Amino acid sequence: MRHMKKKKRSQSPDLVPHPRYGSAPIPSNVQGVSTEAILRGHWSYRSRDIFPESVLMADTSKQNFNVFPRECYVDMRKLCRSCQRPFIFFAAEQKHWYEVLQFYVDADCVHCPECRVQRIAAKRACQRYSSLILLSKPTPDELQQLVDASVLLHAQGTLKSRDRLGQLKNAALRLIPDYPGTLALVEALRNQDALPPTDGKGN
Ligand SMILES: [Zn+2]
């Protein structure tokens, strides 16, 4: 058995925390696995910034792989593709991804926990928007959902059509004037109108 030298890593205060695992590597009870053995655990590990003390052994029989399984999991520091902030993709999280959820074993985690939550919300908003916008006479409840989805999609830049949003705003002011989302939509459009016009792109 080779005891791993404990490397002191400076804790980056800017690491995006995971709601369940936090923002620091989690030492595991697994003993006797050398860093070299961990690096052999999956072809991608050599190019990763890993924390060997966090290694967890994998049950490859539960993984979904073609050629190379992941023999072990290890906490790794990554940079979020969306916000460019660092985060840790935890070994425990990987075990869940690849053994419980059965994600393909080469699937990579590229977004930090916060951006993942936002992306899921945006995806749901997109689905809600695209089905609700087809209704010719939405109920007040459906209109509320449509307004909420529109505000979110507008905030993230997916939805920009001034005409579409203006029509929706008018319908919302008529049917659900007191709904907080209606105020948010009015506010969002007011802010958009206050921006200087971008060249080439009409509003
Ligand atoms: Zn992010």
Coordinates of N, CA and C and ligand atoms in Angstrom, one line a residue:
M1 N 0.8 -1.2 0.0 CA 0.0 0.0 0.0 C 0.9 1.3 0.0
R2 N 0.5 2.2 -0.8 CA 1.2 3.4 -0.9 C 0.3 4.5 -0.3
H3 N 0.9 5.1 0.7 CA 0.1 6.2 1.3 C 0.3 7.5 0.5
M4 N -0.8 8.1 0.1 CA -0.7 9.3 -0.7 C -0.2 10.5 0.1
K5 N 0.7 11.2 -0.4 CA 1.1 12.4 0.2 C -0.1 13.4 0.2
K6 N -0.4 13.9 1.3 CA -1.5 14.9 1.3 C -1.0 16.2 0.7
K7 N -1.5 16.6 -0.4 CA -1.1 17.8 -1.0 C -2.0 18.9 -0.4
K8 N -1.4 20.0 0.0 CA -2.3 21.1 0.5 C -2.7 21.9 -0.8
R9 N -3.9 21.9 -1.0 CA -4.4 22.7 -2.1 C -5.1 23.9 -1.5
S10 N -4.9 25.0 -2.1 CA -5.5 26.2 -1.6 C -7.0 26.1 -2.0
Q11 N -7.8 26.4 -1.0 CA -9.3 26.4 -1.3 C -9.6 27.6 -2.1
S12 N -10.2 27.4 -3.2 CA -10.6 28.6 -4.0 C -11.9 29.0 -3.4
P13 N -12.0 30.2 -3.0 CA -13.3 30.7 -2.4 C -14.3 30.9 -3.6
D14 N -13.8 30.9 -4.8 CA -14.8 31.1 -5.9 C -15.3 29.8 -6.5
L15 N -15.0 28.7 -5.9 CA -15.6 27.4 -6.4 C -17.1 27.5 -6.3
V16 N -17.8 27.1 -7.3 CA -19.2 27.1 -7.2 C -19.6 25.9 -6.4
P17 N -20.3 26.1 -5.3 CA -20.7 25.0 -4.4 C -21.7 24.1 -5.0
H18 N -21.6 22.8 -4.7 CA -22.6 21.8 -5.0 C -23.6 21.8 -3.9
P19 N -24.9 21.9 -4.1 CA -25.9 21.9 -3.0 C -25.8 20.8 -2.0
R20 N -25.3 19.6 -2.5 CA -25.2 18.5 -1.6 C -23.8 18.2 -1.1
Y21 N -22.8 18.4 -2.0 CA -21.4 18.0 -1.6 C -20.5 19.2 -1.3
G22 N -21.0 20.4 -1.4 CA -20.2 21.6 -1.1 C -19.2 22.0 -2.1
S23 N -18.0 22.6 -1.6 CA -17.1 23.1 -2.6 C -15.6 22.7 -2.3
A24 N -15.5 21.6 -1.5 CA -14.2 21.1 -1.2 C -14.1 19.6 -1.5
P25 N -13.0 19.1 -1.9 CA -12.9 17.6 -2.2 C -13.3 16.8 -0.9
I26 N -13.9 15.7 -1.1 CA -14.3 14.8 0.0 C -13.4 13.6 0.1
P27 N -12.6 13.5 1.1 CA -11.7 12.3 1.3 C -12.6 11.1 1.5
S28 N -12.2 10.0 0.8 CA -12.9 8.7 0.9 C -12.2 7.8 1.9
N29 N -12.8 6.7 2.2 CA -12.2 5.7 3.0 C -11.4 4.7 2.2
V30 N -11.4 4.8 0.9 CA -10.7 3.8 0.1 C -9.2 4.0 0.3
Q31 N -8.5 2.9 0.6 CA -7.1 2.9 0.9 C -6.4 2.1 -0.2
G32 N -5.1 2.5 -0.3 CA -4.2 1.6 -1.1 C -4.4 1.8 -2.6
V33 N -5.0 2.8 -3.1 CA -5.1 3.0 -4.5 C -4.1 4.1 -4.9
S34 N -3.1 3.8 -5.7 CA -2.1 4.9 -6.0 C -2.7 5.8 -7.0
T35 N -2.1 7.0 -7.1 CA -2.5 8.0 -8.0 C -2.4 7.4 -9.5
E36 N -1.3 6.6 -9.7 CA -1.1 6.0 -11.0 C -2.3 5.1 -11.3
A37 N -2.8 4.3 -10.3 CA -3.9 3.4 -10.6 C -5.2 4.2 -10.8
I38 N -5.3 5.4 -10.2 CA -6.5 6.2 -10.4 C -6.4 6.7 -11.8
L39 N -5.3 7.2 -12.3 CA -5.1 7.7 -13.6 C -5.4 6.7 -14.7
R40 N -5.2 5.4 -14.3 CA -5.5 4.3 -15.3 C -7.0 4.0 -15.2
G41 N -7.8 4.6 -14.3 CA -9.2 4.3 -14.1 C -10.1 4.7 -15.2
H42 N -9.7 5.7 -15.9 CA -10.4 6.1 -17.1 C -9.5 6.9 -18.0
W43 N -9.7 6.8 -19.3 CA -8.7 7.4 -20.2 C -8.7 9.0 -20.1
S44 N -9.7 9.5 -19.5 CA -9.8 11.0 -19.4 C -9.1 11.6 -18.2
Y45 N -8.7 10.7 -17.2 CA -8.3 11.2 -16.0 C -6.9 11.9 -16.0
R46 N -6.1 11.5 -17.0 CA -4.7 12.1 -17.1 C -4.8 13.6 -17.4
S47 N -5.9 14.0 -18.0 CA -5.9 15.4 -18.4 C -6.8 16.2 -17.4
R48 N -7.1 15.6 -16.3 CA -7.9 16.2 -15.3 C -7.1 16.7 -14.1
D49 N -7.7 17.7 -13.4 CA -7.1 18.1 -12.1 C -7.9 17.4 -11.0
I50 N -7.2 16.2 -10.6 CA -7.9 15.3 -9.7 C -7.4 15.4 -8.2
F51 N -8.3 15.0 -7.3 CA -8.0 14.9 -5.9 C -7.9 13.4 -5.5
P52 N -6.7 12.8 -5.5 CA -6.6 11.3 -5.4 C -7.2 10.8 -4.1
E53 N -7.2 11.7 -3.0 CA -7.7 11.2 -1.7 C -9.2 11.0 -1.7
S54 N -9.9 11.4 -2.8 CA -11.4 11.2 -2.8 C -11.8 10.0 -3.6
V55 N -10.9 9.2 -4.0 CA -11.2 8.1 -5.0 C -12.3 7.1 -4.4
L56 N -13.2 6.8 -5.3 CA -14.2 5.7 -5.0 C -14.1 4.7 -6.0
M57 N -14.2 3.4 -5.7 CA -14.2 2.3 -6.6 C -15.5 2.2 -7.3
A58 N -15.5 1.8 -8.6 CA -16.7 1.7 -9.4 C -17.2 0.3 -9.5
D59 N -18.5 0.2 -9.7 CA -19.1 -1.1 -10.0 C -19.3 -1.1 -11.6
T60 N -18.4 -1.6 -12.3 CA -18.4 -1.4 -13.8 C -19.6 -2.2 -14.4
S61 N -20.1 -3.2 -13.6 CA -21.2 -4.0 -14.2 C -22.5 -3.1 -14.3
K62 N -22.5 -2.0 -13.6 CA -23.7 -1.1 -13.6 C -23.5 0.0 -14.6
Q63 N -22.3 0.1 -15.3 CA -22.1 1.2 -16.2 C -22.5 0.9 -17.6
N64 N -22.8 2.0 -18.3 CA -23.2 1.9 -19.7 C -22.0 2.3 -20.5
F65 N -21.2 1.4 -21.0 CA -20.0 1.7 -21.8 C -19.8 0.8 -23.0
N66 N -19.0 1.3 -23.9 CA -18.7 0.4 -25.1 C -17.4 -0.3 -24.9
V67 N -16.3 0.4 -24.7 CA -15.0 -0.3 -24.6 C -14.4 -0.1 -23.2
F68 N -14.3 1.1 -22.8 CA -13.6 1.4 -21.5 C -14.6 1.8 -20.5
P69 N -14.7 1.1 -19.4 CA -15.5 1.6 -18.3 C -14.7 2.6 -17.5
R70 N -15.3 3.1 -16.4 CA -14.6 3.9 -15.4 C -14.3 2.9 -14.2
E71 N -13.1 2.6 -14.0 CA -12.8 1.7 -12.9 C -12.9 2.3 -11.5
C72 N -12.8 3.6 -11.5 CA -12.9 4.4 -10.3 C -13.4 5.8 -10.6
Y73 N -13.8 6.4 -9.5 CA -14.3 7.8 -9.7 C -13.4 8.7 -8.8
V74 N -13.2 9.9 -9.1 CA -12.3 10.8 -8.3 C -12.8 12.2 -8.4
D75 N -12.8 12.9 -7.3 CA -13.2 14.4 -7.4 C -12.3 15.1 -8.4
M76 N -12.8 15.9 -9.2 CA -12.0 16.6 -10.1 C -12.5 18.1 -10.2
R77 N -11.5 18.9 -10.4 CA -11.8 20.4 -10.5 C -12.0 20.7 -12.0
K78 N -13.1 21.4 -12.3 CA -13.4 21.7 -13.7 C -13.7 23.2 -13.8
L79 N -13.7 23.6 -15.0 CA -14.2 25.0 -15.3 C -15.5 24.9 -16.0
C80 N -16.5 25.7 -15.6 CA -17.8 25.6 -16.2 C -17.8 26.2 -17.6
R81 N -18.4 25.5 -18.5 CA -18.4 26.0 -19.9 C -19.2 27.2 -20.1
S82 N -20.2 27.4 -19.2 CA -21.1 28.6 -19.3 C -20.5 29.8 -18.6
C83 N -20.2 29.7 -17.3 CA -19.9 30.9 -16.5 C -18.3 30.9 -16.3
Q84 N -17.6 29.9 -16.7 CA -16.1 29.9 -16.6 C -15.6 29.9 -15.1
R85 N -16.5 29.6 -14.2 CA -16.1 29.5 -12.8 C -15.7 28.1 -12.5
P86 N -14.8 27.9 -11.5 CA -14.4 26.5 -11.2 C -15.4 25.8 -10.3
F87 N -15.5 24.5 -10.5 CA -16.4 23.7 -9.6 C -15.8 22.3 -9.5
I88 N -16.3 21.5 -8.6 CA -15.8 20.1 -8.4 C -16.9 19.2 -8.9
F89 N -16.5 18.3 -9.8 CA -17.3 17.2 -10.2 C -17.0 16.0 -9.3
F90 N -17.8 15.8 -8.3 CA -17.5 14.9 -7.2 C -17.6 13.4 -7.6
A91 N -16.7 12.6 -7.0 CA -16.7 11.2 -7.2 C -18.1 10.6 -6.9
A92 N -18.7 11.0 -5.8 CA -20.0 10.5 -5.4 C -21.1 10.8 -6.5
E93 N -20.9 12.0 -7.0 CA -21.8 12.4 -8.1 C -21.6 11.6 -9.4
Q94 N -20.4 11.3 -9.7 CA -20.1 10.5 -10.8 C -20.6 9.1 -10.7
K95 N -20.5 8.5 -9.5 CA -21.1 7.2 -9.2 C -22.6 7.2 -9.5
H96 N -23.2 8.3 -9.1 CA -24.7 8.4 -9.3 C -25.0 8.5 -10.8
W97 N -24.2 9.3 -11.5 CA -24.4 9.6 -12.9 C -24.3 8.2 -13.7
Y98 N -23.2 7.5 -13.4 CA -22.8 6.4 -14.3 C -23.4 5.1 -13.9
E99 N -23.8 5.0 -12.6 CA -24.3 3.7 -12.1 C -25.8 3.7 -11.9
V100 N -26.3 4.8 -11.4 CA -27.7 4.9 -11.0 C -28.5 5.4 -12.2
L101 N -28.0 6.6 -12.7 CA -28.7 7.2 -13.8 C -28.4 6.5 -15.2
Q102 N -27.3 5.8 -15.1 CA -26.8 5.1 -16.3 C -26.5 6.0 -17.5
F103 N -25.9 7.1 -17.2 CA -25.4 8.0 -18.2 C -24.3 7.3 -18.9
Y104 N -24.1 7.5 -20.2 CA -23.0 6.9 -20.9 C -21.7 7.3 -20.2
V105 N -20.8 6.3 -20.1 CA -19.7 6.4 -19.2 C -18.7 7.5 -19.7
D106 N -18.7 7.9 -21.0 CA -17.8 8.9 -21.4 C -18.5 10.3 -21.4
A107 N -19.8 10.3 -21.0 CA -20.4 11.6 -20.9 C -19.7 12.5 -19.8
D108 N -19.5 13.7 -20.1 CA -18.7 14.6 -19.2 C -19.6 15.6 -18.6
C109 N -19.3 16.1 -17.5 CA -20.0 17.2 -16.8 C -19.3 18.5 -17.1
V110 N -19.9 19.3 -17.8 CA -19.2 20.6 -18.3 C -19.8 21.8 -17.7
H111 N -20.9 21.7 -16.9 CA -21.5 22.9 -16.3 C -21.5 22.8 -14.8
C112 N -21.3 24.0 -14.2 CA -21.3 24.0 -12.7 C -22.7 23.7 -12.2
P113 N -22.8 23.4 -10.9 CA -24.1 23.1 -10.4 C -25.2 24.2 -10.6
E114 N -24.7 25.5 -10.4 CA -25.7 26.6 -10.6 C -26.1 26.7 -12.1
C115 N -25.2 26.6 -13.0 CA -25.6 26.7 -14.4 C -26.5 25.5 -14.8
R116 N -26.2 24.3 -14.2 CA -27.1 23.1 -14.5 C -28.5 23.4 -14.1
V117 N -28.7 24.0 -12.9 CA -30.0 24.3 -12.4 C -30.7 25.3 -13.4
Q118 N -29.9 26.3 -13.8 CA -30.5 27.3 -14.7 C -30.8 26.8 -16.0
R119 N -30.0 25.9 -16.5 CA -30.2 25.3 -17.8 C -31.5 24.4 -17.8
I120 N -31.7 23.7 -16.7 CA -32.9 22.9 -16.6 C -34.1 23.8 -16.5
A121 N -34.0 24.9 -15.8 CA -35.2 25.8 -15.7 C -35.5 26.4 -17.1
A122 N -34.4 26.7 -17.8 CA -34.6 27.3 -19.1 C -35.2 26.3 -20.1
K123 N -34.8 25.1 -20.0 CA -35.3 24.0 -20.8 C -36.8 23.8 -20.6
R124 N -37.1 23.8 -19.3 CA -38.6 23.6 -18.9 C -39.4 24.8 -19.4
A125 N -38.8 26.0 -19.2 CA -39.5 27.3 -19.7 C -39.7 27.2 -21.2
C126 N -38.7 26.7 -21.9 CA -38.8 26.6 -23.3 C -39.9 25.7 -23.8
Q127 N -40.0 24.5 -23.1 CA -41.0 23.6 -23.4 C -42.4 24.1 -23.1
R128 N -42.5 24.8 -21.9 CA -43.8 25.4 -21.5 C -44.2 26.5 -22.5
Y129 N -43.3 27.3 -22.8 CA -43.5 28.4 -23.7 C -44.0 27.9 -25.1
S130 N -43.3 26.9 -25.6 CA -43.7 26.5 -27.0 C -45.0 25.7 -27.0
S131 N -45.4 25.1 -25.9 CA -46.8 24.5 -26.0 C -47.9 25.6 -25.7
L132 N -47.6 26.4 -24.7 CA -48.7 27.4 -24.3 C -48.9 28.5 -25.3
I133 N -47.9 28.8 -26.1 CA -48.0 29.9 -27.0 C -49.0 29.5 -28.1
L134 N -49.2 28.2 -28.3 CA -50.1 27.7 -29.3 C -51.6 27.9 -29.0
L135 N -51.9 28.1 -27.7 CA -53.3 28.2 -27.2 C -53.9 29.5 -27.7
S136 N -55.1 29.4 -28.3 CA -55.7 30.6 -28.7 C -56.4 31.4 -27.5
K137 N -56.9 30.6 -26.6 CA -57.5 31.2 -25.4 C -57.0 30.6 -24.2
P138 N -55.8 31.0 -23.7 CA -55.2 30.4 -22.5 C -56.1 30.8 -21.3
T139 N -56.2 29.9 -20.3 CA -56.8 30.2 -19.1 C -55.9 31.2 -18.3
P140 N -56.4 31.9 -17.3 CA -55.5 32.7 -16.5 C -54.3 32.0 -16.0
D141 N -54.5 30.7 -15.6 CA -53.4 29.9 -15.0 C -52.4 29.6 -16.1
E142 N -52.8 29.3 -17.3 CA -51.9 29.0 -18.4 C -51.2 30.3 -18.8
L143 N -51.9 31.4 -18.8 CA -51.3 32.7 -19.1 C -50.2 33.0 -18.1
Q144 N -50.4 32.7 -16.8 CA -49.4 33.0 -15.8 C -48.1 32.2 -16.1
Q145 N -48.3 30.9 -16.5 CA -47.2 30.1 -16.8 C -46.5 30.6 -18.0
L146 N -47.2 31.0 -19.0 CA -46.7 31.6 -20.2 C -45.8 32.8 -20.0
V147 N -46.4 33.7 -19.1 CA -45.7 34.9 -18.7 C -44.4 34.6 -18.0
D148 N -44.5 33.7 -17.1 CA -43.3 33.3 -16.3 C -42.2 32.7 -17.2
A149 N -42.6 31.8 -18.1 CA -41.6 31.3 -19.1 C -41.0 32.3 -19.9
S150 N -41.9 33.3 -20.4 CA -41.4 34.3 -21.3 C -40.4 35.2 -20.6
V151 N -40.6 35.6 -19.3 CA -39.7 36.4 -18.5 C -38.4 35.7 -18.4
L152 N -38.4 34.4 -18.1 CA -37.1 33.7 -18.0 C -36.4 33.6 -19.3
L153 N -37.1 33.3 -20.3 CA -36.5 33.2 -21.7 C -36.0 34.5 -22.2
H154 N -36.7 35.6 -21.8 CA -36.2 36.9 -22.2 C -35.0 37.3 -21.5
A155 N -34.9 37.0 -20.2 CA -33.8 37.3 -19.3 C -32.5 36.6 -19.8
Q156 N -32.7 35.4 -20.3 CA -31.5 34.7 -20.8 C -31.2 34.9 -22.3
G157 N -32.0 35.8 -22.9 CA -31.7 36.2 -24.3 C -32.2 35.3 -25.3
T158 N -33.0 34.3 -24.9 CA -33.6 33.3 -25.9 C -34.8 34.0 -26.7
L159 N -35.5 34.8 -25.9 CA -36.7 35.3 -26.5 C -36.5 36.8 -26.6
K160 N -36.6 37.4 -27.9 CA -36.3 38.8 -28.0 C -37.4 39.5 -28.8
S161 N -38.3 38.8 -29.4 CA -39.3 39.4 -30.3 C -40.1 40.4 -29.5
R162 N -39.9 41.7 -29.8 CA -40.7 42.8 -29.2 C -42.2 42.6 -29.5
D163 N -42.5 42.2 -30.7 CA -43.9 42.1 -31.0 C -44.6 41.0 -30.2
R164 N -44.0 39.8 -30.2 CA -44.5 38.7 -29.5 C -44.7 39.0 -28.0
L165 N -43.6 39.6 -27.4 CA -43.7 39.9 -26.0 C -44.6 41.0 -25.7
G166 N -44.8 42.0 -26.6 CA -45.7 43.1 -26.4 C -47.1 42.6 -26.4
Q167 N -47.4 41.7 -27.3 CA -48.8 41.1 -27.4 C -49.1 40.3 -26.1
L168 N -48.1 39.6 -25.7 CA -48.3 38.8 -24.4 C -48.5 39.8 -23.2
K169 N -47.7 40.8 -23.2 CA -47.8 41.8 -22.1 C -49.2 42.4 -22.1
N170 N -49.7 42.7 -23.3 CA -51.1 43.3 -23.3 C -52.1 42.3 -22.9
A171 N -52.0 41.1 -23.3 CA -53.0 40.1 -22.8 C -52.9 39.9 -21.3
A172 N -51.7 39.9 -20.8 CA -51.5 39.7 -19.4 C -52.0 40.9 -18.6
L173 N -51.8 42.1 -19.1 CA -52.3 43.3 -18.4 C -53.9 43.3 -18.4
R174 N -54.4 42.7 -19.4 CA -55.9 42.6 -19.5 C -56.5 41.6 -18.6
L175 N -55.8 40.4 -18.6 CA -56.4 39.2 -17.9 C -55.9 38.9 -16.5
I176 N -54.6 39.2 -16.3 CA -54.0 38.9 -15.0 C -53.1 40.1 -14.6
P177 N -53.7 41.3 -14.5 CA -52.9 42.5 -14.2 C -52.2 42.5 -12.9
D178 N -52.7 41.7 -11.9 CA -52.1 41.8 -10.6 C -51.1 40.7 -10.4
Y179 N -50.9 39.8 -11.4 CA -50.0 38.7 -11.2 C -48.5 39.3 -11.2
P180 N -47.7 38.9 -10.3 CA -46.3 39.5 -10.2 C -45.5 39.3 -11.5
G181 N -45.8 38.1 -12.2 CA -45.1 37.9 -13.4 C -45.4 38.9 -14.5
T182 N -46.6 39.4 -14.4 CA -47.0 40.4 -15.4 C -46.2 41.7 -15.2
L183 N -46.0 42.1 -13.9 CA -45.2 43.2 -13.6 C -43.7 43.0 -14.1
A184 N -43.3 41.8 -13.9 CA -41.9 41.4 -14.3 C -41.7 41.5 -15.8
L185 N -42.8 41.1 -16.5 CA -42.7 41.2 -18.0 C -42.7 42.7 -18.4
V186 N -43.6 43.5 -17.8 CA -43.7 44.9 -18.1 C -42.3 45.5 -17.9
E187 N -41.7 45.2 -16.7 CA -40.4 45.7 -16.4 C -39.3 45.3 -17.4
A188 N -39.4 44.1 -17.7 CA -38.3 43.5 -18.7 C -38.4 44.3 -20.0
L189 N -39.6 44.5 -20.5 CA -39.8 45.2 -21.8 C -39.4 46.7 -21.6
R190 N -39.7 47.2 -20.5 CA -39.3 48.6 -20.3 C -37.8 48.8 -20.3
N191 N -37.1 47.8 -19.7 CA -35.7 47.9 -19.7 C -35.1 47.6 -21.1
Q192 N -35.7 46.7 -21.8 CA -35.3 46.5 -23.2 C -35.4 47.7 -24.0
D193 N -36.6 48.5 -23.8 CA -36.8 49.7 -24.6 C -35.8 50.8 -24.2
A194 N -35.3 50.7 -23.0 CA -34.4 51.8 -22.5 C -33.0 51.6 -23.0
L195 N -32.7 50.4 -23.5 CA -31.4 50.1 -24.1 C -31.2 50.8 -25.4
P196 N -30.0 51.3 -25.7 CA -29.8 51.9 -27.0 C -30.0 50.9 -28.1
P197 N -30.5 51.2 -29.2 CA -30.8 50.3 -30.3 C -29.4 49.7 -30.7
T198 N -29.5 48.4 -31.0 CA -28.3 47.7 -31.5 C -28.3 47.8 -33.0
D199 N -27.1 48.1 -33.6 CA -27.1 48.3 -35.0 C -27.4 47.0 -35.8
G200 N -28.1 47.2 -36.9 CA -28.4 46.0 -37.7 C -29.6 45.2 -37.2
K201 N -29.8 45.2 -35.9 CA -30.9 44.3 -35.4 C -32.0 45.2 -35.0
G202 N -33.1 45.1 -35.7 CA -34.3 45.9 -35.2 C -34.9 45.2 -34.0
N203 N -35.7 46.0 -33.3 CA -36.4 45.4 -32.1 C -37.7 44.8 -32.5
Ligands
ZN1 ZN -21.5 27.8 -14.4

